[in-house]
XYZ file of C-alpha atoms in Angstrom:
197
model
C 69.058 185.489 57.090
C 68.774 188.415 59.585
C 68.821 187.359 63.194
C 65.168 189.242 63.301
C 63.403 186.203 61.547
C 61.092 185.140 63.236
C 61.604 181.525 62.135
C 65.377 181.265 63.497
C 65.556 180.057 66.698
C 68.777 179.393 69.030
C 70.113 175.313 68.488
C 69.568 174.270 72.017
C 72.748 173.715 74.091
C 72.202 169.693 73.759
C 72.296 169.726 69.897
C 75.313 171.600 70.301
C 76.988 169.089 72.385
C 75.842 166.210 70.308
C 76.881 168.191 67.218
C 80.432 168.534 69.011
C 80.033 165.084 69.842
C 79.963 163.763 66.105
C 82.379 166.150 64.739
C 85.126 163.113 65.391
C 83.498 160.856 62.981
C 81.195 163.873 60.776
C 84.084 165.937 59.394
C 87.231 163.827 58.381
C 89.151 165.038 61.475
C 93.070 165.159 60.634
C 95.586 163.328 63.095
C 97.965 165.645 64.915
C 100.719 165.493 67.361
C 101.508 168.268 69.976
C 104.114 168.396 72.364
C 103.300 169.889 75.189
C 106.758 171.349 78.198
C 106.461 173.447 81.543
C 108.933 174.367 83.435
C 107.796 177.502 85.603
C 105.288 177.485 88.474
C 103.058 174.380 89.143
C 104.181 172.408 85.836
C 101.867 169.367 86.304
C 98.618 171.862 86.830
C 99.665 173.707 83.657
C 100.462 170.592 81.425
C 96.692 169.446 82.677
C 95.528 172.912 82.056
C 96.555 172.946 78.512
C 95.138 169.366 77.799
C 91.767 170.493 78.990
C 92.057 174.029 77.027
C 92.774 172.269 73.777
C 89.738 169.715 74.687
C 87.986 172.815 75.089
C 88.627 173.558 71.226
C 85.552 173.425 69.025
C 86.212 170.910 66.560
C 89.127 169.545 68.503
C 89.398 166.397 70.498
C 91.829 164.897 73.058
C 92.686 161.125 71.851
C 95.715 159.951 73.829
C 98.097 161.603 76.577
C 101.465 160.585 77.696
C 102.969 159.712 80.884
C 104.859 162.677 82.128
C 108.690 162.820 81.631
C 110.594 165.209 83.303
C 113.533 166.271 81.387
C 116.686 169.057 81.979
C 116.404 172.229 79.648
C 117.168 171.923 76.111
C 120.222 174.619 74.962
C 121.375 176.567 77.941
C 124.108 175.710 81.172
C 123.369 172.950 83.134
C 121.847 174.164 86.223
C 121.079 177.402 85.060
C 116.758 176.567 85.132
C 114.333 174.103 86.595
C 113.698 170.972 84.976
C 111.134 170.616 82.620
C 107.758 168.608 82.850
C 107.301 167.241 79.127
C 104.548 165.526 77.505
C 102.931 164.546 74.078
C 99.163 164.722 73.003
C 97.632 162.761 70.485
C 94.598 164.806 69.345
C 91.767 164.594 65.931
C 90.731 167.672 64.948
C 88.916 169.344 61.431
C 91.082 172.915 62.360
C 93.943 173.480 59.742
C 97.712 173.735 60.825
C 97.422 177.780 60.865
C 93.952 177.748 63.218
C 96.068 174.767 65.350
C 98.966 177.485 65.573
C 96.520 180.062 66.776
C 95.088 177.585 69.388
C 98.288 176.576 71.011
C 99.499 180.281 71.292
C 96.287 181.200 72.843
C 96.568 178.812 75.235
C 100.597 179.668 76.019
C 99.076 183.577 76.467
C 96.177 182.258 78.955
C 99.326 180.319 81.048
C 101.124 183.619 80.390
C 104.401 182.401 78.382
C 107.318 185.029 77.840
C 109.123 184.962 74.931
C 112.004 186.960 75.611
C 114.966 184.838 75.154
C 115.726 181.489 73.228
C 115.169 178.336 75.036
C 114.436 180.597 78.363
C 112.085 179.399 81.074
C 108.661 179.526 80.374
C 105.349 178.321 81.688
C 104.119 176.580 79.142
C 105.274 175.466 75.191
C 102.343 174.079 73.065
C 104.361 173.095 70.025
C 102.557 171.090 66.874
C 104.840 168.426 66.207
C 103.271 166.686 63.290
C 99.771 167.361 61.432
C 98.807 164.216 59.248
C 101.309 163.309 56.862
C 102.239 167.322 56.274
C 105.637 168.466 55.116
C 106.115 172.438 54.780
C 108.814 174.437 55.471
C 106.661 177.705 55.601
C 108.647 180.032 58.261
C 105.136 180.155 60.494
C 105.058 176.578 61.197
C 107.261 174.025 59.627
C 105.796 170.569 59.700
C 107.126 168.371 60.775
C 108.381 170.320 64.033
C 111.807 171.489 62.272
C 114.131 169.529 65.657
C 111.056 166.653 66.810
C 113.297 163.877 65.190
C 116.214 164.896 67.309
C 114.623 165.605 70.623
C 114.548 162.665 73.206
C 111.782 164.861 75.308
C 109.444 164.832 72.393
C 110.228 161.036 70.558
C 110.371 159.398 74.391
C 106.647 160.417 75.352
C 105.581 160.049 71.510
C 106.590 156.639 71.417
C 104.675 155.646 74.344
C 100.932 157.134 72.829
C 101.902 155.648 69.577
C 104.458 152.824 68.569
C 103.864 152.559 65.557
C 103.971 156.551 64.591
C 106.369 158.196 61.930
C 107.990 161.010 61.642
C 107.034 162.769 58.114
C 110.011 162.538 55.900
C 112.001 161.328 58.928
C 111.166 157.874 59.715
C 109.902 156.059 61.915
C 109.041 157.421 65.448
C 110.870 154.272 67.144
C 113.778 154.148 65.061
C 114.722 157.821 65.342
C 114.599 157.027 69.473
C 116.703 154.383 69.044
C 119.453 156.833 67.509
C 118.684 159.656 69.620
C 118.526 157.643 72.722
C 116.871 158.545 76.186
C 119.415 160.243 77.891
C 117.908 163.182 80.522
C 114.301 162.123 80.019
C 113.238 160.307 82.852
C 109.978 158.686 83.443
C 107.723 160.493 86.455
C 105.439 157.227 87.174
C 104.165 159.044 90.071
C 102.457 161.753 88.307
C 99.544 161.717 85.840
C 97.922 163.680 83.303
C 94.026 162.878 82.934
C 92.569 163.034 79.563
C 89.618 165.118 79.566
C 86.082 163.383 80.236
């Protein structure tokens, strides 16, 4: 239909939100798991920032959000950058992995993230960590995140959203903590992310 028909009219802004609304329990939304780490600038305002741009994604919703953990850098001298504000967001949403992918780097480009060095400073990471039961080794994104079962900054804050979760083709969330241990993350019980309204 052309948009000159006469008989097409705009969908009203609240049929839109009640649409968006439904889409949880509409269009068999997939569970996914992103991590989310700041360590440049104000690192609690971007961590909330992100969390409120991804509830901001059309067909996309916010289900669960860690504490906050802060954690020392992951790969580089001891001392050499600021600690790192980490967190992990349980989300439902009816995008595939490669739309996800897009999302998160949008959001990284909107906090202004620099990617010009390996494990370097940056604003903001928005990595997907898991994406149902998915396992693909497909160079864009690997599922499940390629190092998640061997980071303490990503199992730690996992672990607290959901005990019971597992690592595909890795194990259980839990037991993989228990062999990484906690070491560096520490708890930051007097700061809190909101998850959106």
């Amino acid at each position: 239909m052309s948009s000159s028909d006469p008989t097409v009219q705009p969908v009203p802004a609240s049929v839109v939100e009640q649409v968006d609304a439904a889409d949880v329990t509409l269009s068999n939304p997939k569970r996914a798991v992103i991590s989310l780490g700041s360590n440049l600038g104000n690192r609690l305002e971007t961590l909330q920032g992100a969390i409120d741009a991804l509830e901001d994604t059309p067909g996309l919703r916010v289900k669960a959000v860690s504490p906050v953990y802060e954690t020392d850098p992951w790969g580089v001298e001891p001392g050499t950058q600021a600690t790192y504000f980490n967190a992990v967001v349980l989300i439902k949403t009816t995008l595939p992995p490669s739309s996800l992918l897009e999302r998160g780097h949008a959001i990284e480009e909107a906090f202004e993230r620099v990617r010009d060095q390996r494990w370097g400073p940056r604003t903001i990471d928005v990595d997907i960590v898991a994406y149902q039961d998915v396992v693909s080794d497909d160079p864009q994104l690997t599922l499940p995140h390629p190092r998640a079962h061997e980071r303490a900054f990503v199992l730690v804050p996992w672990n607290d959203v959901d005990p019971q979760a597992e690592v595909p083709g890795r194990g259980s969330v839990a037991g993989l903590l228990a062999a990484v241990g906690q070491e560096g993350v520490r708890v930051r019980a007097d700061l809190e992310l909101r998850l959106p309204e």
